[in-house]
PDB file of C-alpha atoms in Angstrom:
ATOM      1  CA  UNK Z  15     -19.186  19.568 -55.547  1.00 72.00           C
ATOM      2  CA  UNK Z  16     -16.845  22.541 -54.876  1.00 82.00           C
ATOM      3  CA  UNK Z  17     -17.284  25.730 -56.996  1.00 83.00           C
ATOM      4  CA  UNK Z  18     -14.461  26.104 -59.587  1.00 90.00           C
ATOM      5  CA  UNK Z  19     -15.125  29.419 -61.315  1.00 93.00           C
ATOM      6  CA  UNK Z  20     -13.057  31.633 -63.647  1.00 95.00           C
ATOM      7  CA  UNK Z  21     -13.883  35.079 -65.124  1.00 96.00           C
ATOM      8  CA  UNK Z  22     -11.720  36.823 -67.631  1.00 97.00           C
ATOM      9  CA  UNK Z  23     -12.279  40.531 -68.287  1.00 98.00           C
ATOM     10  CA  UNK Z  24     -10.506  42.314 -71.274  1.00 98.00           C
ATOM     11  CA  UNK Z  25     -11.085  46.049 -71.678  1.00 98.00           C
ATOM     12  CA  UNK Z  26     -10.330  47.580 -75.107  1.00 98.00           C
ATOM     13  CA  UNK Z  27     -10.763  50.996 -76.559  1.00 97.00           C
ATOM     14  CA  UNK Z  28     -13.101  51.502 -79.514  1.00 96.00           C
ATOM     15  CA  UNK Z  29     -12.862  55.100 -80.649  1.00 94.00           C
ATOM     16  CA  UNK Z  30     -13.402  57.044 -77.427  1.00 94.00           C
ATOM     17  CA  UNK Z  31     -15.437  54.182 -75.770  1.00 97.00           C
ATOM     18  CA  UNK Z  32     -14.001  51.577 -73.291  1.00 98.00           C
ATOM     19  CA  UNK Z  33     -15.581  48.253 -74.120  1.00 98.00           C
ATOM     20  CA  UNK Z  34     -15.470  44.861 -72.350  1.00 98.00           C
ATOM     21  CA  UNK Z  35     -15.020  41.519 -73.842  1.00 97.00           C
ATOM     22  CA  UNK Z  36     -15.363  38.688 -71.295  1.00 96.00           C
ATOM     23  CA  UNK Z  37     -15.282  34.968 -70.777  1.00 95.00           C
ATOM     24  CA  UNK Z  38     -16.406  32.894 -67.853  1.00 92.00           C
ATOM     25  CA  UNK Z  39     -16.480  29.295 -66.664  1.00 92.00           C
ATOM     26  CA  UNK Z  40     -18.504  28.322 -63.522  1.00 86.00           C
ATOM     27  CA  UNK Z  41     -20.531  30.513 -61.231  1.00 86.00           C
ATOM     28  CA  UNK Z  42     -18.722  33.857 -61.696  1.00 88.00           C
ATOM     29  CA  UNK Z  43     -20.451  36.281 -63.892  1.00 91.00           C
ATOM     30  CA  UNK Z  44     -20.489  40.031 -64.985  1.00 92.00           C
ATOM     31  CA  UNK Z  45     -23.389  42.401 -65.294  1.00 87.00           C
ATOM     32  CA  UNK Z  46     -23.963  44.340 -68.517  1.00 90.00           C
ATOM     33  CA  UNK Z  47     -21.575  47.161 -69.087  1.00 96.00           C
ATOM     34  CA  UNK Z  48     -22.915  50.529 -67.916  1.00 95.00           C
ATOM     35  CA  UNK Z  49     -21.655  54.113 -68.881  1.00 96.00           C
ATOM     36  CA  UNK Z  50     -23.169  56.539 -66.213  1.00 95.00           C
ATOM     37  CA  UNK Z  51     -20.143  58.807 -66.774  1.00 96.00           C
ATOM     38  CA  UNK Z  52     -20.067  58.577 -70.505  1.00 96.00           C
ATOM     39  CA  UNK Z  53     -18.343  56.292 -72.987  1.00 97.00           C
ATOM     40  CA  UNK Z  54     -14.789  56.773 -71.498  1.00 97.00           C
ATOM     41  CA  UNK Z  55     -15.426  54.881 -68.370  1.00 98.00           C
ATOM     42  CA  UNK Z  56     -16.970  51.441 -68.334  1.00 98.00           C
ATOM     43  CA  UNK Z  57     -18.671  50.262 -65.141  1.00 97.00           C
ATOM     44  CA  UNK Z  58     -19.176  46.506 -64.309  1.00 96.00           C
ATOM     45  CA  UNK Z  59     -20.431  44.485 -61.399  1.00 95.00           C
ATOM     46  CA  UNK Z  60     -18.975  41.039 -60.693  1.00 94.00           C
ATOM     47  CA  UNK Z  61     -21.383  38.519 -59.266  1.00 89.00           C
ATOM     48  CA  UNK Z  62     -20.026  35.768 -56.928  1.00 80.00           C
ATOM     49  CA  UNK Z  63     -21.800  32.422 -56.305  1.00 71.00           C
ATOM     50  CA  UNK Z  64     -24.956  33.374 -54.285  1.00 66.00           C
ATOM     51  CA  UNK Z  65     -24.221  30.813 -51.496  1.00 70.00           C
ATOM     52  CA  UNK Z  66     -20.827  32.193 -50.627  1.00 85.00           C
ATOM     53  CA  UNK Z  67     -17.570  30.047 -50.610  1.00 90.00           C
ATOM     54  CA  UNK Z  68     -16.898  26.967 -48.670  1.00 90.00           C
ATOM     55  CA  UNK Z  69     -13.929  24.558 -48.356  1.00 89.00           C
ATOM     56  CA  UNK Z  70     -12.604  23.552 -51.769  1.00 90.00           C
ATOM     57  CA  UNK Z  71     -14.185  26.460 -53.711  1.00 92.00           C
ATOM     58  CA  UNK Z  72     -11.919  28.510 -55.977  1.00 93.00           C
ATOM     59  CA  UNK Z  73     -12.715  31.823 -57.729  1.00 94.00           C
ATOM     60  CA  UNK Z  74     -10.300  33.171 -60.222  1.00 96.00           C
ATOM     61  CA  UNK Z  75     -10.643  36.593 -61.747  1.00 97.00           C
ATOM     62  CA  UNK Z  76      -8.324  38.083 -64.430  1.00 98.00           C
ATOM     63  CA  UNK Z  77      -8.676  41.639 -65.605  1.00 98.00           C
ATOM     64  CA  UNK Z  78      -6.700  43.167 -68.581  1.00 98.00           C
ATOM     65  CA  UNK Z  79      -7.112  46.960 -69.233  1.00 98.00           C
ATOM     66  CA  UNK Z  80      -5.639  48.074 -72.627  1.00 98.00           C
ATOM     67  CA  UNK Z  81      -3.929  51.380 -73.085  1.00 97.00           C
ATOM     68  CA  UNK Z  82      -6.409  54.307 -72.879  1.00 97.00           C
ATOM     69  CA  UNK Z  83      -9.187  52.429 -71.182  1.00 98.00           C
ATOM     70  CA  UNK Z  84     -10.756  53.254 -67.884  1.00 98.00           C
ATOM     71  CA  UNK Z  85     -12.962  50.724 -66.081  1.00 98.00           C
ATOM     72  CA  UNK Z  86     -14.649  50.530 -62.753  1.00 98.00           C
ATOM     73  CA  UNK Z  87     -15.363  47.173 -61.228  1.00 97.00           C
ATOM     74  CA  UNK Z  88     -17.460  46.598 -58.049  1.00 95.00           C
ATOM     75  CA  UNK Z  89     -19.646  43.759 -56.529  1.00 93.00           C
ATOM     76  CA  UNK Z  90     -23.284  43.900 -55.419  1.00 90.00           C
ATOM     77  CA  UNK Z  91     -22.555  42.199 -52.012  1.00 88.00           C
ATOM     78  CA  UNK Z  92     -19.927  40.799 -49.772  1.00 91.00           C
ATOM     79  CA  UNK Z  93     -17.732  37.818 -50.512  1.00 92.00           C
ATOM     80  CA  UNK Z  94     -18.571  35.395 -47.829  1.00 93.00           C
ATOM     81  CA  UNK Z  95     -16.179  32.627 -46.717  1.00 94.00           C
ATOM     82  CA  UNK Z  96     -18.040  30.045 -44.653  1.00 93.00           C
ATOM     83  CA  UNK Z  97     -16.777  27.393 -42.275  1.00 88.00           C
ATOM     84  CA  UNK Z  98     -14.700  24.735 -43.987  1.00 80.00           C
ATOM     85  CA  UNK Z  99     -13.615  21.116 -43.299  1.00 74.00           C
ATOM     86  CA  UNK Z 100      -9.903  21.823 -43.410  1.00 77.00           C
ATOM     87  CA  UNK Z 101     -10.059  22.596 -47.184  1.00 87.00           C
ATOM     88  CA  UNK Z 102      -9.443  26.294 -48.106  1.00 93.00           C
ATOM     89  CA  UNK Z 103     -11.850  28.413 -49.948  1.00 94.00           C
ATOM     90  CA  UNK Z 104      -9.669  30.560 -52.337  1.00 95.00           C
ATOM     91  CA  UNK Z 105     -10.233  33.793 -54.211  1.00 95.00           C
ATOM     92  CA  UNK Z 106      -7.450  35.001 -56.663  1.00 97.00           C
ATOM     93  CA  UNK Z 107      -7.507  38.268 -58.418  1.00 97.00           C
ATOM     94  CA  UNK Z 108      -4.952  39.336 -61.110  1.00 98.00           C
ATOM     95  CA  UNK Z 109      -5.040  42.817 -62.571  1.00 98.00           C
ATOM     96  CA  UNK Z 110      -2.973  43.730 -65.646  1.00 98.00           C
ATOM     97  CA  UNK Z 111      -2.894  47.376 -66.844  1.00 98.00           C
ATOM     98  CA  UNK Z 112      -1.317  48.383 -70.135  1.00 98.00           C
ATOM     99  CA  UNK Z 113       0.555  51.780 -70.156  1.00 97.00           C
ATOM    100  CA  UNK Z 114      -1.994  54.619 -70.164  1.00 97.00           C
ATOM    101  CA  UNK Z 115      -4.854  52.510 -68.621  1.00 98.00           C
ATOM    102  CA  UNK Z 116      -6.849  53.402 -65.515  1.00 98.00           C
ATOM    103  CA  UNK Z 117      -8.583  50.798 -63.456  1.00 98.00           C
ATOM    104  CA  UNK Z 118     -10.730  50.889 -60.317  1.00 98.00           C
ATOM    105  CA  UNK Z 119     -11.071  47.737 -58.401  1.00 98.00           C
ATOM    106  CA  UNK Z 120     -13.704  48.518 -55.584  1.00 97.00           C
ATOM    107  CA  UNK Z 121     -15.499  45.208 -54.312  1.00 95.00           C
ATOM    108  CA  UNK Z 122     -17.475  45.186 -51.276  1.00 93.00           C
ATOM    109  CA  UNK Z 123     -16.011  43.526 -48.234  1.00 94.00           C
ATOM    110  CA  UNK Z 124     -14.912  39.931 -47.653  1.00 95.00           C
ATOM    111  CA  UNK Z 125     -16.488  38.356 -44.562  1.00 95.00           C
ATOM    112  CA  UNK Z 126     -14.590  35.638 -42.743  1.00 96.00           C
ATOM    113  CA  UNK Z 127     -17.168  33.547 -41.000  1.00 95.00           C
ATOM    114  CA  UNK Z 128     -16.138  31.647 -37.713  1.00 95.00           C
ATOM    115  CA  UNK Z 129     -14.467  28.412 -38.801  1.00 94.00           C
ATOM    116  CA  UNK Z 130     -13.471  29.453 -42.230  1.00 95.00           C
ATOM    117  CA  UNK Z 131     -10.132  28.443 -44.003  1.00 95.00           C
ATOM    118  CA  UNK Z 132      -9.967  31.330 -46.517  1.00 95.00           C
ATOM    119  CA  UNK Z 133      -7.237  32.488 -48.946  1.00 96.00           C
ATOM    120  CA  UNK Z 134      -7.604  35.848 -50.503  1.00 96.00           C
ATOM    121  CA  UNK Z 135      -4.754  36.585 -53.154  1.00 97.00           C
ATOM    122  CA  UNK Z 136      -4.725  39.847 -55.205  1.00 96.00           C
ATOM    123  CA  UNK Z 137      -1.970  41.051 -57.534  1.00 98.00           C
ATOM    124  CA  UNK Z 138      -1.681  43.880 -59.938  1.00 98.00           C
ATOM    125  CA  UNK Z 139       0.885  44.594 -62.668  1.00 98.00           C
ATOM    126  CA  UNK Z 140       1.171  48.144 -64.019  1.00 98.00           C
ATOM    127  CA  UNK Z 141       3.017  49.140 -67.251  1.00 97.00           C
ATOM    128  CA  UNK Z 142       4.248  52.574 -68.123  1.00 95.00           C
ATOM    129  CA  UNK Z 143       2.134  55.286 -66.675  1.00 96.00           C
ATOM    130  CA  UNK Z 144      -1.005  53.046 -65.896  1.00 98.00           C
ATOM    131  CA  UNK Z 145      -2.837  53.945 -62.613  1.00 98.00           C
ATOM    132  CA  UNK Z 146      -4.901  51.899 -60.359  1.00 98.00           C
ATOM    133  CA  UNK Z 147      -7.163  52.840 -57.556  1.00 98.00           C
ATOM    134  CA  UNK Z 148      -8.133  49.788 -55.452  1.00 98.00           C
ATOM    135  CA  UNK Z 149      -9.243  48.614 -52.072  1.00 97.00           C
ATOM    136  CA  UNK Z 150      -9.433  45.532 -49.974  1.00 97.00           C
ATOM    137  CA  UNK Z 151     -11.681  45.194 -46.993  1.00 97.00           C
ATOM    138  CA  UNK Z 152     -11.956  42.308 -44.586  1.00 97.00           C
ATOM    139  CA  UNK Z 153     -14.474  41.730 -41.729  1.00 97.00           C
ATOM    140  CA  UNK Z 154     -13.558  38.982 -39.204  1.00 97.00           C
ATOM    141  CA  UNK Z 155     -16.758  37.410 -37.936  1.00 95.00           C
ATOM    142  CA  UNK Z 156     -20.076  39.302 -37.673  1.00 92.00           C
ATOM    143  CA  UNK Z 157     -19.948  41.184 -34.387  1.00 85.00           C
ATOM    144  CA  UNK Z 158     -23.460  42.765 -34.862  1.00 82.00           C
ATOM    145  CA  UNK Z 159     -25.033  39.201 -34.893  1.00 86.00           C
ATOM    146  CA  UNK Z 160     -22.936  37.671 -32.096  1.00 86.00           C
ATOM    147  CA  UNK Z 161     -20.834  35.496 -34.496  1.00 91.00           C
ATOM    148  CA  UNK Z 162     -17.314  36.283 -33.255  1.00 93.00           C
ATOM    149  CA  UNK Z 163     -14.273  35.200 -35.259  1.00 95.00           C
ATOM    150  CA  UNK Z 164     -13.103  32.756 -32.512  1.00 94.00           C
ATOM    151  CA  UNK Z 165     -11.870  29.897 -34.820  1.00 94.00           C
ATOM    152  CA  UNK Z 166     -10.583  29.677 -38.447  1.00 95.00           C
ATOM    153  CA  UNK Z 167      -8.030  31.486 -40.455  1.00 96.00           C
ATOM    154  CA  UNK Z 168      -7.895  34.131 -43.227  1.00 96.00           C
ATOM    155  CA  UNK Z 169      -4.666  34.228 -45.329  1.00 97.00           C
ATOM    156  CA  UNK Z 170      -4.170  37.389 -47.367  1.00 96.00           C
ATOM    157  CA  UNK Z 171      -1.693  38.465 -49.885  1.00 96.00           C
ATOM    158  CA  UNK Z 172      -1.904  41.885 -51.667  1.00 96.00           C
ATOM    159  CA  UNK Z 173       0.853  42.541 -54.136  1.00 97.00           C
ATOM    160  CA  UNK Z 174       2.180  44.861 -56.858  1.00 97.00           C
ATOM    161  CA  UNK Z 175       5.381  42.928 -57.827  1.00 96.00           C
ATOM    162  CA  UNK Z 176       8.472  45.022 -57.321  1.00 94.00           C
ATOM    163  CA  UNK Z 177       6.644  47.869 -55.587  1.00 96.00           C
ATOM    164  CA  UNK Z 178       4.409  46.640 -52.755  1.00 96.00           C
ATOM    165  CA  UNK Z 179       3.588  43.603 -50.663  1.00 96.00           C
ATOM    166  CA  UNK Z 180       1.212  43.075 -47.784  1.00 94.00           C
ATOM    167  CA  UNK Z 181       0.482  39.595 -46.522  1.00 94.00           C
ATOM    168  CA  UNK Z 182      -0.810  38.105 -43.302  1.00 93.00           C
ATOM    169  CA  UNK Z 183      -2.399  35.114 -41.647  1.00 96.00           C
ATOM    170  CA  UNK Z 184      -5.253  36.294 -39.441  1.00 96.00           C
ATOM    171  CA  UNK Z 185      -5.640  33.320 -37.156  1.00 97.00           C
ATOM    172  CA  UNK Z 186      -8.559  33.346 -34.740  1.00 96.00           C
ATOM    173  CA  UNK Z 187      -6.204  31.992 -31.879  1.00 96.00           C
ATOM    174  CA  UNK Z 188      -3.527  34.620 -32.532  1.00 96.00           C
ATOM    175  CA  UNK Z 189      -4.482  37.016 -29.795  1.00 93.00           C
ATOM    176  CA  UNK Z 190      -1.325  39.078 -30.090  1.00 93.00           C
ATOM    177  CA  UNK Z 191      -2.137  39.893 -33.631  1.00 94.00           C
ATOM    178  CA  UNK Z 192      -5.883  40.484 -33.089  1.00 95.00           C
ATOM    179  CA  UNK Z 193      -5.877  42.385 -29.722  1.00 95.00           C
ATOM    180  CA  UNK Z 194      -2.487  43.833 -29.140  1.00 94.00           C
ATOM    181  CA  UNK Z 195      -1.937  47.613 -29.852  1.00 92.00           C
ATOM    182  CA  UNK Z 196       0.591  46.849 -32.591  1.00 89.00           C
ATOM    183  CA  UNK Z 197      -1.761  44.470 -34.212  1.00 92.00           C
ATOM    184  CA  UNK Z 198      -5.484  45.070 -34.803  1.00 94.00           C
ATOM    185  CA  UNK Z 199      -5.838  46.441 -31.337  1.00 93.00           C
ATOM    186  CA  UNK Z 200      -9.327  44.576 -30.664  1.00 94.00           C
ATOM    187  CA  UNK Z 201     -10.746  45.810 -33.992  1.00 95.00           C
ATOM    188  CA  UNK Z 202     -12.310  43.231 -36.352  1.00 95.00           C
ATOM    189  CA  UNK Z 203     -12.544  45.089 -39.614  1.00 97.00           C
ATOM    190  CA  UNK Z 204      -9.604  46.160 -41.715  1.00 96.00           C
ATOM    191  CA  UNK Z 205      -9.236  47.949 -45.037  1.00 97.00           C
ATOM    192  CA  UNK Z 206      -6.593  49.125 -47.520  1.00 97.00           C
ATOM    193  CA  UNK Z 207      -7.140  51.725 -50.191  1.00 98.00           C
ATOM    194  CA  UNK Z 208      -4.345  52.388 -52.555  1.00 98.00           C
ATOM    195  CA  UNK Z 209      -3.567  54.482 -55.664  1.00 98.00           C
ATOM    196  CA  UNK Z 210      -0.605  53.043 -57.573  1.00 98.00           C
ATOM    197  CA  UNK Z 211       1.134  54.215 -60.690  1.00 98.00           C
ATOM    198  CA  UNK Z 212       3.487  52.453 -63.041  1.00 97.00           C
ATOM    199  CA  UNK Z 213       5.814  55.510 -62.939  1.00 97.00           C
ATOM    200  CA  UNK Z 214       6.693  57.904 -60.039  1.00 98.00           C
ATOM    201  CA  UNK Z 215       3.953  60.262 -59.075  1.00 97.00           C
ATOM    202  CA  UNK Z 216       6.327  63.067 -58.175  1.00 97.00           C
ATOM    203  CA  UNK Z 217       6.642  64.800 -54.870  1.00 96.00           C
ATOM    204  CA  UNK Z 218       4.212  67.728 -55.602  1.00 97.00           C
ATOM    205  CA  UNK Z 219       1.538  65.315 -56.856  1.00 97.00           C
ATOM    206  CA  UNK Z 220       1.810  63.057 -53.913  1.00 97.00           C
ATOM    207  CA  UNK Z 221       1.601  65.804 -51.449  1.00 98.00           C
ATOM    208  CA  UNK Z 222      -1.528  67.103 -53.308  1.00 98.00           C
ATOM    209  CA  UNK Z 223      -3.185  63.683 -53.120  1.00 98.00           C
ATOM    210  CA  UNK Z 224      -2.306  63.067 -49.432  1.00 98.00           C
ATOM    211  CA  UNK Z 225      -3.834  66.513 -48.616  1.00 97.00           C
ATOM    212  CA  UNK Z 226      -6.957  65.727 -50.490  1.00 97.00           C
ATOM    213  CA  UNK Z 227      -7.348  62.399 -48.684  1.00 97.00           C
ATOM    214  CA  UNK Z 228      -6.290  63.546 -45.190  1.00 96.00           C
ATOM    215  CA  UNK Z 229      -9.035  66.340 -45.491  1.00 96.00           C
ATOM    216  CA  UNK Z 230     -11.751  63.760 -45.477  1.00 95.00           C
ATOM    217  CA  UNK Z 231     -10.168  61.520 -42.808  1.00 95.00           C
ATOM    218  CA  UNK Z 232     -10.480  64.358 -40.202  1.00 90.00           C
ATOM    219  CA  UNK Z 233     -12.752  63.858 -38.351  1.00 91.00           C
ATOM    220  CA  UNK Z 234     -13.321  60.053 -38.522  1.00 93.00           C
ATOM    221  CA  UNK Z 235     -16.502  58.238 -37.798  1.00 91.00           C
ATOM    222  CA  UNK Z 236     -16.724  56.951 -34.141  1.00 91.00           C
ATOM    223  CA  UNK Z 237     -14.496  53.850 -33.584  1.00 92.00           C
ATOM    224  CA  UNK Z 238     -12.525  54.134 -36.859  1.00 96.00           C
ATOM    225  CA  UNK Z 239      -8.745  54.551 -37.088  1.00 95.00           C
ATOM    226  CA  UNK Z 240      -7.249  55.610 -40.347  1.00 96.00           C
ATOM    227  CA  UNK Z 241      -4.174  57.245 -41.842  1.00 96.00           C
ATOM    228  CA  UNK Z 242      -2.722  57.892 -45.229  1.00 97.00           C
ATOM    229  CA  UNK Z 243       0.800  57.710 -46.505  1.00 97.00           C
ATOM    230  CA  UNK Z 244       3.073  57.378 -49.475  1.00 97.00           C
ATOM    231  CA  UNK Z 245       5.376  54.407 -48.793  1.00 96.00           C
ATOM    232  CA  UNK Z 246       7.296  54.769 -52.054  1.00 97.00           C
ATOM    233  CA  UNK Z 247       7.377  57.160 -55.088  1.00 97.00           C
ATOM    234  CA  UNK Z 248       4.669  55.359 -57.011  1.00 98.00           C
ATOM    235  CA  UNK Z 249       1.901  54.926 -54.486  1.00 98.00           C
ATOM    236  CA  UNK Z 250      -0.535  56.359 -51.859  1.00 98.00           C
ATOM    237  CA  UNK Z 251      -1.961  54.025 -49.286  1.00 98.00           C
ATOM    238  CA  UNK Z 252      -4.899  54.493 -46.840  1.00 98.00           C
ATOM    239  CA  UNK Z 253      -5.242  51.928 -43.979  1.00 97.00           C
ATOM    240  CA  UNK Z 254      -8.197  51.827 -41.704  1.00 97.00           C
ATOM    241  CA  UNK Z 255      -9.509  49.694 -38.709  1.00 97.00           C
ATOM    242  CA  UNK Z 256     -12.893  49.646 -37.237  1.00 97.00           C
ATOM    243  CA  UNK Z 257     -15.144  47.571 -35.003  1.00 95.00           C
ATOM    244  CA  UNK Z 258     -17.763  47.232 -37.769  1.00 94.00           C
ATOM    245  CA  UNK Z 259     -17.446  47.176 -41.522  1.00 94.00           C
ATOM    246  CA  UNK Z 260     -20.111  49.876 -42.204  1.00 94.00           C
ATOM    247  CA  UNK Z 261     -18.123  52.816 -40.804  1.00 96.00           C
ATOM    248  CA  UNK Z 262     -14.879  51.513 -42.362  1.00 96.00           C
ATOM    249  CA  UNK Z 263     -16.358  51.188 -45.786  1.00 96.00           C
ATOM    250  CA  UNK Z 264     -17.968  54.676 -45.438  1.00 95.00           C
ATOM    251  CA  UNK Z 265     -14.459  55.962 -44.634  1.00 97.00           C
ATOM    252  CA  UNK Z 266     -12.837  54.314 -47.634  1.00 97.00           C
ATOM    253  CA  UNK Z 267     -15.644  55.474 -49.917  1.00 96.00           C
ATOM    254  CA  UNK Z 268     -14.989  59.067 -48.749  1.00 96.00           C
ATOM    255  CA  UNK Z 269     -11.337  58.719 -49.322  1.00 97.00           C
ATOM    256  CA  UNK Z 270     -12.064  57.369 -52.813  1.00 98.00           C
ATOM    257  CA  UNK Z 271     -14.456  60.131 -53.628  1.00 97.00           C
ATOM    258  CA  UNK Z 272     -11.577  62.632 -52.682  1.00 97.00           C
ATOM    259  CA  UNK Z 273      -8.838  60.882 -54.377  1.00 97.00           C
ATOM    260  CA  UNK Z 274     -10.415  60.320 -57.739  1.00 97.00           C
ATOM    261  CA  UNK Z 275     -10.937  64.022 -58.702  1.00 97.00           C
ATOM    262  CA  UNK Z 276      -7.558  64.962 -57.161  1.00 98.00           C
ATOM    263  CA  UNK Z 277      -5.677  62.175 -59.085  1.00 98.00           C
ATOM    264  CA  UNK Z 278      -7.633  62.076 -62.345  1.00 98.00           C
ATOM    265  CA  UNK Z 279      -9.989  65.213 -62.503  1.00 97.00           C
ATOM    266  CA  UNK Z 280     -12.848  62.700 -62.581  1.00 97.00           C
ATOM    267  CA  UNK Z 281     -15.990  63.460 -60.169  1.00 96.00           C
ATOM    268  CA  UNK Z 282     -16.009  61.099 -57.229  1.00 94.00           C
ATOM    269  CA  UNK Z 283     -19.727  60.102 -57.647  1.00 91.00           C
ATOM    270  CA  UNK Z 284     -20.407  56.803 -55.981  1.00 91.00           C
ATOM    271  CA  UNK Z 285     -21.462  53.851 -58.203  1.00 90.00           C
ATOM    272  CA  UNK Z 286     -25.200  53.203 -57.736  1.00 85.00           C
ATOM    273  CA  UNK Z 287     -24.505  49.580 -56.662  1.00 85.00           C
ATOM    274  CA  UNK Z 288     -23.070  50.905 -53.444  1.00 85.00           C
ATOM    275  CA  UNK Z 289     -26.488  52.290 -52.524  1.00 79.00           C
ATOM    276  CA  UNK Z 290     -28.658  49.344 -53.518  1.00 70.00           C
TER     277      UNK Z 290
END
């Protein structure tokens, strides 16, 4: 039987404390809320099915952050898309931020195993001056164990409606995309980190954020390619490529640690789950 899982997270403000109410159906769970930074910022860890995703599985996660709340969401391990018998394994994430909310969506990587048929759909809606820091990291195959991504497809759509859209089909047989200089240039790990606001950031603030991020991107770990830009008045985007996921994730974590205090005046202290 395929997994059909749904998790709904609703962050509300009680006094000065961000609190979580949640509902779940199927093998998608949330750890206890933690407050390592005080009551204002609620940390949570989302737990996927322990066996990974196979054909026919569907995970749906909906997050709502009310005005004045600040939440940080991560995962304890990679999301694994295994080989499928023509049926897609699907993960859908929908983030909804009310005006004045802050949300950090920082899961560990998604791994596309050889032969997978995977769909990863992520969307965010930002009201008013809500702000979001989020990333998405994909590893094609497992190069360090000799499992090359030589068959299968990973379809991805990352969207903030009316503001930003990135979508692609990463097909193991599409050598132009995977190996050409204008594609992935032979790299098999790709990641995107973004800061998005419901209102324009302003030129001065954008330049300040770019400078903070670019300082930690120079120099880069061996094999990593990365750059930061502001594609529109409401966003900053960091894109990265690497042969392995570990140096790429380290690069995005360093960029996050620089961006967080520059944008919000909040220390860039890594969540403990990243070090477990």
